[in-house]
């Protein structure tokens, strides 16, 4: 149980375009989803927390207009990188926390490798 | 605010040897503690977690960790490692809230475990 998927697993795009990454909880309802960014050989940096049906809470220094997060249902959250630039190239990982597990066990997706040319 | 320190960035060991990956945390309140493993180009997989109760926690793949409140540590151990244990290991902490939930996860910088034949 507690499987989280991400799509796509890998995406290459041109500078200036927008890219949407999907995060789905496959076998549980995720009241909260988290989006992280991981730089090479670095730890995970929390970008934002999204609760179903409400606006995402962004961490300090993360541009909300550049990284649009939508959590429209209990099983789906999306991250859209708008007007992507090469410095946005990174590994993006989502995680989900279910209503049945309020003690904050987060289950992670497999990640999406974004390369902006 | 909580913080996590993983004292070793890299730990090389030989196959079938024991290993300990160290993790210390800092927090002014009670915490939940986690260990995650990340294989190359993949997301994070939960190894084990400490929420309350017994301080010795057993996880998947033969790993265990011991919560030591006085030393604010949560070291990860395995008595005999395999080549397949080669991966990045992250310790994480979240602060308990009054009602039993928790704040966001804060990760350590990770320890690269390399198991050599």
PDB file of C-alpha atoms in Angstrom:
ATOM      1  CA  UNK A   1       0.000   0.000   0.000  1.00  0.00           C
ATOM      2  CA  UNK A   2       0.835   3.730   0.069  1.00  0.00           C
ATOM      3  CA  UNK A   3       2.051   4.037  -3.493  1.00  0.00           C
ATOM      4  CA  UNK A   4       2.714   7.417  -5.044  1.00  0.00           C
ATOM      5  CA  UNK A   5       3.351   7.865  -8.746  1.00  0.00           C
ATOM      6  CA  UNK A   6       4.754  10.755 -10.717  1.00  0.00           C
ATOM      7  CA  UNK A   7       4.443  11.552 -14.392  1.00  0.00           C
ATOM      8  CA  UNK A   8       6.486  12.081 -16.391  1.00  0.00           C
ATOM      9  CA  UNK A   9       9.605  10.445 -15.000  1.00  0.00           C
ATOM     10  CA  UNK A  10      11.790  12.490 -17.269  1.00  0.00           C
ATOM     11  CA  UNK A  11      11.151  15.594 -19.354  1.00  0.00           C
ATOM     12  CA  UNK A  12      13.299  17.782 -21.554  1.00  0.00           C
ATOM     13  CA  UNK A  13      11.952  21.145 -22.624  1.00  0.00           C
ATOM     14  CA  UNK A  14      13.071  24.350 -24.260  1.00  0.00           C
ATOM     15  CA  UNK A  15      13.740  27.483 -22.278  1.00  0.00           C
ATOM     16  CA  UNK A  16      10.616  29.609 -21.943  1.00  0.00           C
ATOM     17  CA  UNK A  17       8.116  26.781 -22.101  1.00  0.00           C
ATOM     18  CA  UNK A  18       5.982  25.437 -19.257  1.00  0.00           C
ATOM     19  CA  UNK A  19       6.089  21.911 -17.888  1.00  0.00           C
ATOM     20  CA  UNK A  20       3.469  20.134 -15.804  1.00  0.00           C
ATOM     21  CA  UNK A  21       4.344  17.315 -13.419  1.00  0.00           C
ATOM     22  CA  UNK A  22       1.642  15.106 -11.933  1.00  0.00           C
ATOM     23  CA  UNK A  23       1.730  13.413  -8.559  1.00  0.00           C
ATOM     24  CA  UNK A  24      -0.851  10.758  -7.725  1.00  0.00           C
ATOM     25  CA  UNK A  25      -1.561   8.699  -4.651  1.00  0.00           C
ATOM     26  CA  UNK A  26      -2.667   5.368  -6.078  1.00  0.00           C
ATOM     27  CA  UNK A  27      -4.149   3.526  -3.130  1.00  0.00           C
ATOM     28  CA  UNK A  28      -4.933   6.124  -0.499  1.00  0.00           C
ATOM     29  CA  UNK A  29      -6.422   9.560  -0.187  1.00  0.00           C
ATOM     30  CA  UNK A  30      -3.792  12.213   0.243  1.00  0.00           C
ATOM     31  CA  UNK A  31      -5.040  15.194   2.163  1.00  0.00           C
ATOM     32  CA  UNK A  32      -1.614  16.786   1.971  1.00  0.00           C
ATOM     33  CA  UNK A  33       0.991  16.635  -0.741  1.00  0.00           C
ATOM     34  CA  UNK A  34       4.471  18.052  -0.687  1.00  0.00           C
ATOM     35  CA  UNK A  35       6.756  19.116  -3.486  1.00  0.00           C
ATOM     36  CA  UNK A  36      10.508  18.899  -3.103  1.00  0.00           C
ATOM     37  CA  UNK A  37      13.442  19.816  -5.258  1.00  0.00           C
ATOM     38  CA  UNK A  38      16.704  17.918  -5.106  1.00  0.00           C
ATOM     39  CA  UNK A  39      19.952  19.221  -6.530  1.00  0.00           C
ATOM     40  CA  UNK A  40      22.763  16.817  -7.461  1.00  0.00           C
ATOM     41  CA  UNK A  41      24.378  15.271  -4.408  1.00  0.00           C
ATOM     42  CA  UNK A  42      22.167  17.403  -2.166  1.00  0.00           C
ATOM     43  CA  UNK A  43      19.319  16.813   0.208  1.00  0.00           C
ATOM     44  CA  UNK A  44      15.681  17.510  -0.490  1.00  0.00           C
ATOM     45  CA  UNK A  45      14.467  21.066  -0.322  1.00  0.00           C
ATOM     46  CA  UNK A  46      10.789  21.503   0.451  1.00  0.00           C
ATOM     47  CA  UNK A  47       9.218  23.850  -2.074  1.00  0.00           C
ATOM     48  CA  UNK A  48       5.592  23.866  -1.011  1.00  0.00           C
ATOM     49  CA  UNK A  49       2.862  22.076   0.869  1.00  0.00           C
ATOM     50  CA  UNK A  50      -0.530  21.645  -0.698  1.00  0.00           C
ATOM     51  CA  UNK A  51      -3.759  20.655   0.969  1.00  0.00           C
ATOM     52  CA  UNK A  52      -6.636  19.393  -1.088  1.00  0.00           C
ATOM     53  CA  UNK A  53      -8.990  22.177  -2.055  1.00  0.00           C
ATOM     54  CA  UNK A  54      -6.892  25.045  -0.772  1.00  0.00           C
ATOM     55  CA  UNK A  55      -3.978  27.161  -1.910  1.00  0.00           C
ATOM     56  CA  UNK A  56      -0.489  25.810  -1.524  1.00  0.00           C
ATOM     57  CA  UNK A  57       1.850  27.119   1.142  1.00  0.00           C
ATOM     58  CA  UNK A  58       5.217  27.997  -0.344  1.00  0.00           C
ATOM     59  CA  UNK A  59       8.535  27.940   1.471  1.00  0.00           C
ATOM     60  CA  UNK A  60      10.553  31.091   1.727  1.00  0.00           C
ATOM     61  CA  UNK A  61      12.387  31.877  -1.476  1.00  0.00           C
ATOM     62  CA  UNK A  62      10.157  29.764  -3.725  1.00  0.00           C
ATOM     63  CA  UNK A  63       8.345  31.798  -6.366  1.00  0.00           C
ATOM     64  CA  UNK A  64       4.671  30.914  -6.310  1.00  0.00           C
ATOM     65  CA  UNK A  65       4.074  32.420  -9.747  1.00  0.00           C
ATOM     66  CA  UNK A  66       6.809  30.298 -11.257  1.00  0.00           C
ATOM     67  CA  UNK A  67       5.968  27.035  -9.537  1.00  0.00           C
ATOM     68  CA  UNK A  68       2.193  26.668  -9.752  1.00  0.00           C
ATOM     69  CA  UNK A  69       0.717  23.976  -7.567  1.00  0.00           C
ATOM     70  CA  UNK A  70      -2.779  22.598  -7.835  1.00  0.00           C
ATOM     71  CA  UNK A  71      -4.252  19.972  -5.509  1.00  0.00           C
ATOM     72  CA  UNK A  72      -7.672  19.527  -7.037  1.00  0.00           C
ATOM     73  CA  UNK A  73      -8.496  16.106  -5.652  1.00  0.00           C
ATOM     74  CA  UNK A  74      -7.506  13.757  -2.851  1.00  0.00           C
ATOM     75  CA  UNK A  75      -5.363  11.729  -5.233  1.00  0.00           C
ATOM     76  CA  UNK A  76      -3.798  14.289  -7.555  1.00  0.00           C
ATOM     77  CA  UNK A  77      -1.517  17.278  -7.235  1.00  0.00           C
ATOM     78  CA  UNK A  78       0.258  19.014 -10.088  1.00  0.00           C
ATOM     79  CA  UNK A  79       3.334  21.202 -10.231  1.00  0.00           C
ATOM     80  CA  UNK A  80       3.683  23.471 -13.250  1.00  0.00           C
ATOM     81  CA  UNK A  81       7.038  25.083 -13.872  1.00  0.00           C
ATOM     82  CA  UNK A  82       6.188  28.175 -15.884  1.00  0.00           C
ATOM     83  CA  UNK A  83       8.582  29.838 -18.323  1.00  0.00           C
ATOM     84  CA  UNK A  84      11.251  27.321 -17.464  1.00  0.00           C
ATOM     85  CA  UNK A  85      14.912  28.272 -17.587  1.00  0.00           C
ATOM     86  CA  UNK A  86      18.061  26.129 -17.427  1.00  0.00           C
ATOM     87  CA  UNK A  87      18.467  26.916 -13.715  1.00  0.00           C
ATOM     88  CA  UNK A  88      15.134  25.170 -13.114  1.00  0.00           C
ATOM     89  CA  UNK A  89      16.690  21.897 -14.239  1.00  0.00           C
ATOM     90  CA  UNK A  90      16.501  19.561 -11.276  1.00  0.00           C
ATOM     91  CA  UNK A  91      14.972  16.437  -9.803  1.00  0.00           C
ATOM     92  CA  UNK A  92      11.481  17.148  -8.516  1.00  0.00           C
ATOM     93  CA  UNK A  93       9.956  14.757  -6.004  1.00  0.00           C
ATOM     94  CA  UNK A  94       6.480  14.763  -4.550  1.00  0.00           C
ATOM     95  CA  UNK A  95       5.227  13.071  -1.440  1.00  0.00           C
ATOM     96  CA  UNK A  96       1.793  12.430  -0.024  1.00  0.00           C
ATOM     97  CA  UNK A  97       0.389  12.086   3.453  1.00  0.00           C
ATOM     98  CA  UNK A  98      -2.914  10.367   4.051  1.00  0.00           C
ATOM     99  CA  UNK A  99      -5.833  11.200   6.276  1.00  0.00           C
ATOM    100  CA  UNK A 100      -5.439   7.865   8.002  1.00  0.00           C
ATOM    101  CA  UNK A 101      -1.868   8.617   9.019  1.00  0.00           C
ATOM    102  CA  UNK A 102      -1.810  12.005  10.718  1.00  0.00           C
ATOM    103  CA  UNK A 103       1.580  11.309  12.279  1.00  0.00           C
ATOM    104  CA  UNK A 104       3.161  12.539   9.106  1.00  0.00           C
ATOM    105  CA  UNK A 105       4.488   9.492   7.355  1.00  0.00           C
ATOM    106  CA  UNK A 106       5.132  10.830   3.901  1.00  0.00           C
ATOM    107  CA  UNK A 107       5.207   8.464   0.964  1.00  0.00           C
ATOM    108  CA  UNK A 108       7.348   9.607  -1.908  1.00  0.00           C
ATOM    109  CA  UNK A 109       6.948   9.406  -5.634  1.00  0.00           C
ATOM    110  CA  UNK A 110       9.771   8.204  -7.883  1.00  0.00           C
ATOM    111  CA  UNK A 111      10.695  11.718  -8.958  1.00  0.00           C
ATOM    112  CA  UNK A 112      10.754  13.661 -12.221  1.00  0.00           C
ATOM    113  CA  UNK A 113      13.994  14.688 -13.865  1.00  0.00           C
ATOM    114  CA  UNK A 114      13.510  18.063 -15.574  1.00  0.00           C
ATOM    115  CA  UNK A 115      16.092  19.297 -18.050  1.00  0.00           C
ATOM    116  CA  UNK A 116      15.626  22.755 -19.541  1.00  0.00           C
ATOM    117  CA  UNK A 117      17.688  23.439 -22.640  1.00  0.00           C
TER     118      UNK A 117
ATOM    119  CA  UNK B   1      12.912  25.030  14.386  1.00  0.00           C
ATOM    120  CA  UNK B   2      14.233  21.523  14.072  1.00  0.00           C
ATOM    121  CA  UNK B   3      17.409  20.483  12.278  1.00  0.00           C
ATOM    122  CA  UNK B   4      19.093  17.220  11.345  1.00  0.00           C
ATOM    123  CA  UNK B   5      22.779  16.424  11.127  1.00  0.00           C
ATOM    124  CA  UNK B   6      24.098  13.378   9.366  1.00  0.00           C
ATOM    125  CA  UNK B   7      27.685  13.233  10.446  1.00  0.00           C
ATOM    126  CA  UNK B   8      29.041  11.152   7.581  1.00  0.00           C
ATOM    127  CA  UNK B   9      28.534  12.167   3.979  1.00  0.00           C
ATOM    128  CA  UNK B  10      30.007   8.900   2.709  1.00  0.00           C
ATOM    129  CA  UNK B  11      30.378   5.474   4.319  1.00  0.00           C
ATOM    130  CA  UNK B  12      32.228   2.729   2.426  1.00  0.00           C
ATOM    131  CA  UNK B  13      31.973  -0.811   3.793  1.00  0.00           C
ATOM    132  CA  UNK B  14      32.622  -4.327   2.629  1.00  0.00           C
ATOM    133  CA  UNK B  15      29.838  -6.761   1.927  1.00  0.00           C
ATOM    134  CA  UNK B  16      28.574  -8.671   5.002  1.00  0.00           C
ATOM    135  CA  UNK B  17      30.136  -6.127   7.370  1.00  0.00           C
ATOM    136  CA  UNK B  18      27.985  -4.252   9.903  1.00  0.00           C
ATOM    137  CA  UNK B  19      27.218  -0.603   9.332  1.00  0.00           C
ATOM    138  CA  UNK B  20      25.971   2.341  11.357  1.00  0.00           C
ATOM    139  CA  UNK B  21      24.805   5.587   9.791  1.00  0.00           C
ATOM    140  CA  UNK B  22      24.677   8.397  12.286  1.00  0.00           C
ATOM    141  CA  UNK B  23      21.922  10.955  12.696  1.00  0.00           C
ATOM    142  CA  UNK B  24      21.529  13.659  15.315  1.00  0.00           C
ATOM    143  CA  UNK B  25      18.682  16.106  15.535  1.00  0.00           C
ATOM    144  CA  UNK B  26      17.882  19.338  17.284  1.00  0.00           C
ATOM    145  CA  UNK B  27      14.420  20.359  18.423  1.00  0.00           C
ATOM    146  CA  UNK B  28      12.789  22.149  21.322  1.00  0.00           C
ATOM    147  CA  UNK B  29       9.752  19.859  21.257  1.00  0.00           C
ATOM    148  CA  UNK B  30       8.972  16.177  20.799  1.00  0.00           C
ATOM    149  CA  UNK B  31       9.643  14.784  17.369  1.00  0.00           C
ATOM    150  CA  UNK B  32       8.900  11.986  14.978  1.00  0.00           C
ATOM    151  CA  UNK B  33      11.969  10.477  13.307  1.00  0.00           C
ATOM    152  CA  UNK B  34      12.397   8.765   9.953  1.00  0.00           C
ATOM    153  CA  UNK B  35      14.980   7.094   7.794  1.00  0.00           C
ATOM    154  CA  UNK B  36      14.529   7.037   4.039  1.00  0.00           C
ATOM    155  CA  UNK B  37      16.611   5.339   1.344  1.00  0.00           C
ATOM    156  CA  UNK B  38      17.087   6.667  -2.176  1.00  0.00           C
ATOM    157  CA  UNK B  39      18.436   4.536  -4.986  1.00  0.00           C
ATOM    158  CA  UNK B  40      19.933   6.329  -8.022  1.00  0.00           C
ATOM    159  CA  UNK B  41      17.404   8.338 -10.009  1.00  0.00           C
ATOM    160  CA  UNK B  42      14.556   7.235  -7.797  1.00  0.00           C
ATOM    161  CA  UNK B  43      12.367   8.751  -5.128  1.00  0.00           C
ATOM    162  CA  UNK B  44      12.625   8.046  -1.432  1.00  0.00           C
ATOM    163  CA  UNK B  45      11.501   4.823   0.206  1.00  0.00           C
ATOM    164  CA  UNK B  46      10.618   4.728   3.882  1.00  0.00           C
ATOM    165  CA  UNK B  47      12.941   2.404   5.789  1.00  0.00           C
ATOM    166  CA  UNK B  48      11.576   2.902   9.284  1.00  0.00           C
ATOM    167  CA  UNK B  49      10.077   5.464  11.609  1.00  0.00           C
ATOM    168  CA  UNK B  50       9.894   6.289  15.291  1.00  0.00           C
ATOM    169  CA  UNK B  51       6.656   7.788  16.491  1.00  0.00           C
ATOM    170  CA  UNK B  52       6.505   6.674  20.136  1.00  0.00           C
ATOM    171  CA  UNK B  53       6.944   3.628  22.339  1.00  0.00           C
ATOM    172  CA  UNK B  54       9.897   1.291  22.043  1.00  0.00           C
ATOM    173  CA  UNK B  55      13.086   3.145  21.232  1.00  0.00           C
ATOM    174  CA  UNK B  56      14.385   0.330  19.029  1.00  0.00           C
ATOM    175  CA  UNK B  57      12.655   0.407  15.698  1.00  0.00           C
ATOM    176  CA  UNK B  58      12.924  -2.292  13.077  1.00  0.00           C
ATOM    177  CA  UNK B  59      12.429  -1.515   9.432  1.00  0.00           C
ATOM    178  CA  UNK B  60      12.597  -3.104   6.042  1.00  0.00           C
ATOM    179  CA  UNK B  61      15.620  -4.802   4.481  1.00  0.00           C
ATOM    180  CA  UNK B  62      17.048  -5.763   7.869  1.00  0.00           C
ATOM    181  CA  UNK B  63      17.657  -2.209   9.068  1.00  0.00           C
ATOM    182  CA  UNK B  64      16.959  -0.951  12.553  1.00  0.00           C
ATOM    183  CA  UNK B  65      17.416   2.311  14.407  1.00  0.00           C
ATOM    184  CA  UNK B  66      17.477   3.349  18.018  1.00  0.00           C
ATOM    185  CA  UNK B  67      16.026   6.557  19.350  1.00  0.00           C
ATOM    186  CA  UNK B  68      18.144   8.064  22.101  1.00  0.00           C
ATOM    187  CA  UNK B  69      16.422  11.082  23.559  1.00  0.00           C
ATOM    188  CA  UNK B  70      19.259  12.128  25.862  1.00  0.00           C
ATOM    189  CA  UNK B  71      21.727  12.142  22.993  1.00  0.00           C
ATOM    190  CA  UNK B  72      19.160  13.377  20.471  1.00  0.00           C
ATOM    191  CA  UNK B  73      20.243  10.655  18.108  1.00  0.00           C
ATOM    192  CA  UNK B  74      18.561   8.190  15.791  1.00  0.00           C
ATOM    193  CA  UNK B  75      21.357   6.069  14.309  1.00  0.00           C
ATOM    194  CA  UNK B  76      20.606   3.509  11.629  1.00  0.00           C
ATOM    195  CA  UNK B  77      22.202   0.067  11.784  1.00  0.00           C
ATOM    196  CA  UNK B  78      22.394  -3.138   9.845  1.00  0.00           C
ATOM    197  CA  UNK B  79      24.379  -6.167  11.087  1.00  0.00           C
ATOM    198  CA  UNK B  80      25.378  -7.407   7.636  1.00  0.00           C
ATOM    199  CA  UNK B  81      25.117  -5.349   4.476  1.00  0.00           C
ATOM    200  CA  UNK B  82      24.653  -6.453   0.883  1.00  0.00           C
ATOM    201  CA  UNK B  83      25.816  -4.933  -2.368  1.00  0.00           C
ATOM    202  CA  UNK B  84      22.182  -3.987  -2.997  1.00  0.00           C
ATOM    203  CA  UNK B  85      22.196  -1.711   0.059  1.00  0.00           C
ATOM    204  CA  UNK B  86      24.357   0.751  -1.847  1.00  0.00           C
ATOM    205  CA  UNK B  87      22.264   3.926  -1.881  1.00  0.00           C
ATOM    206  CA  UNK B  88      21.782   7.347  -0.315  1.00  0.00           C
ATOM    207  CA  UNK B  89      20.214   7.346   3.144  1.00  0.00           C
ATOM    208  CA  UNK B  90      18.359  10.314   4.582  1.00  0.00           C
ATOM    209  CA  UNK B  91      17.410  10.934   8.176  1.00  0.00           C
ATOM    210  CA  UNK B  92      14.406  13.204   8.700  1.00  0.00           C
ATOM    211  CA  UNK B  93      12.551  14.745  11.613  1.00  0.00           C
ATOM    212  CA  UNK B  94       9.206  16.395  12.089  1.00  0.00           C
ATOM    213  CA  UNK B  95       8.020  18.175  15.199  1.00  0.00           C
ATOM    214  CA  UNK B  96       4.953  16.894  16.993  1.00  0.00           C
ATOM    215  CA  UNK B  97       2.012  19.209  17.273  1.00  0.00           C
ATOM    216  CA  UNK B  98      -0.164  19.387  20.351  1.00  0.00           C
ATOM    217  CA  UNK B  99      -3.011  17.549  18.692  1.00  0.00           C
ATOM    218  CA  UNK B 100      -0.792  14.710  17.559  1.00  0.00           C
ATOM    219  CA  UNK B 101      -0.078  15.792  14.027  1.00  0.00           C
ATOM    220  CA  UNK B 102       3.223  17.189  12.934  1.00  0.00           C
ATOM    221  CA  UNK B 103       5.036  19.928  11.150  1.00  0.00           C
ATOM    222  CA  UNK B 104       6.869  19.459   7.867  1.00  0.00           C
ATOM    223  CA  UNK B 105       9.723  17.017   7.431  1.00  0.00           C
ATOM    224  CA  UNK B 106      13.235  18.352   7.678  1.00  0.00           C
ATOM    225  CA  UNK B 107      15.914  16.221   6.062  1.00  0.00           C
ATOM    226  CA  UNK B 108      19.568  15.727   6.775  1.00  0.00           C
ATOM    227  CA  UNK B 109      22.028  16.078   3.929  1.00  0.00           C
ATOM    228  CA  UNK B 110      22.215  12.352   3.368  1.00  0.00           C
ATOM    229  CA  UNK B 111      24.829   9.619   3.727  1.00  0.00           C
ATOM    230  CA  UNK B 112      26.052   7.769   0.699  1.00  0.00           C
ATOM    231  CA  UNK B 113      26.506   4.118   1.651  1.00  0.00           C
ATOM    232  CA  UNK B 114      28.724   2.154  -0.721  1.00  0.00           C
ATOM    233  CA  UNK B 115      28.975  -1.594  -0.200  1.00  0.00           C
ATOM    234  CA  UNK B 116      32.024  -3.118  -1.845  1.00  0.00           C
ATOM    235  CA  UNK B 117      32.537  -6.808  -2.672  1.00  0.00           C
TER     236      UNK B 117
END
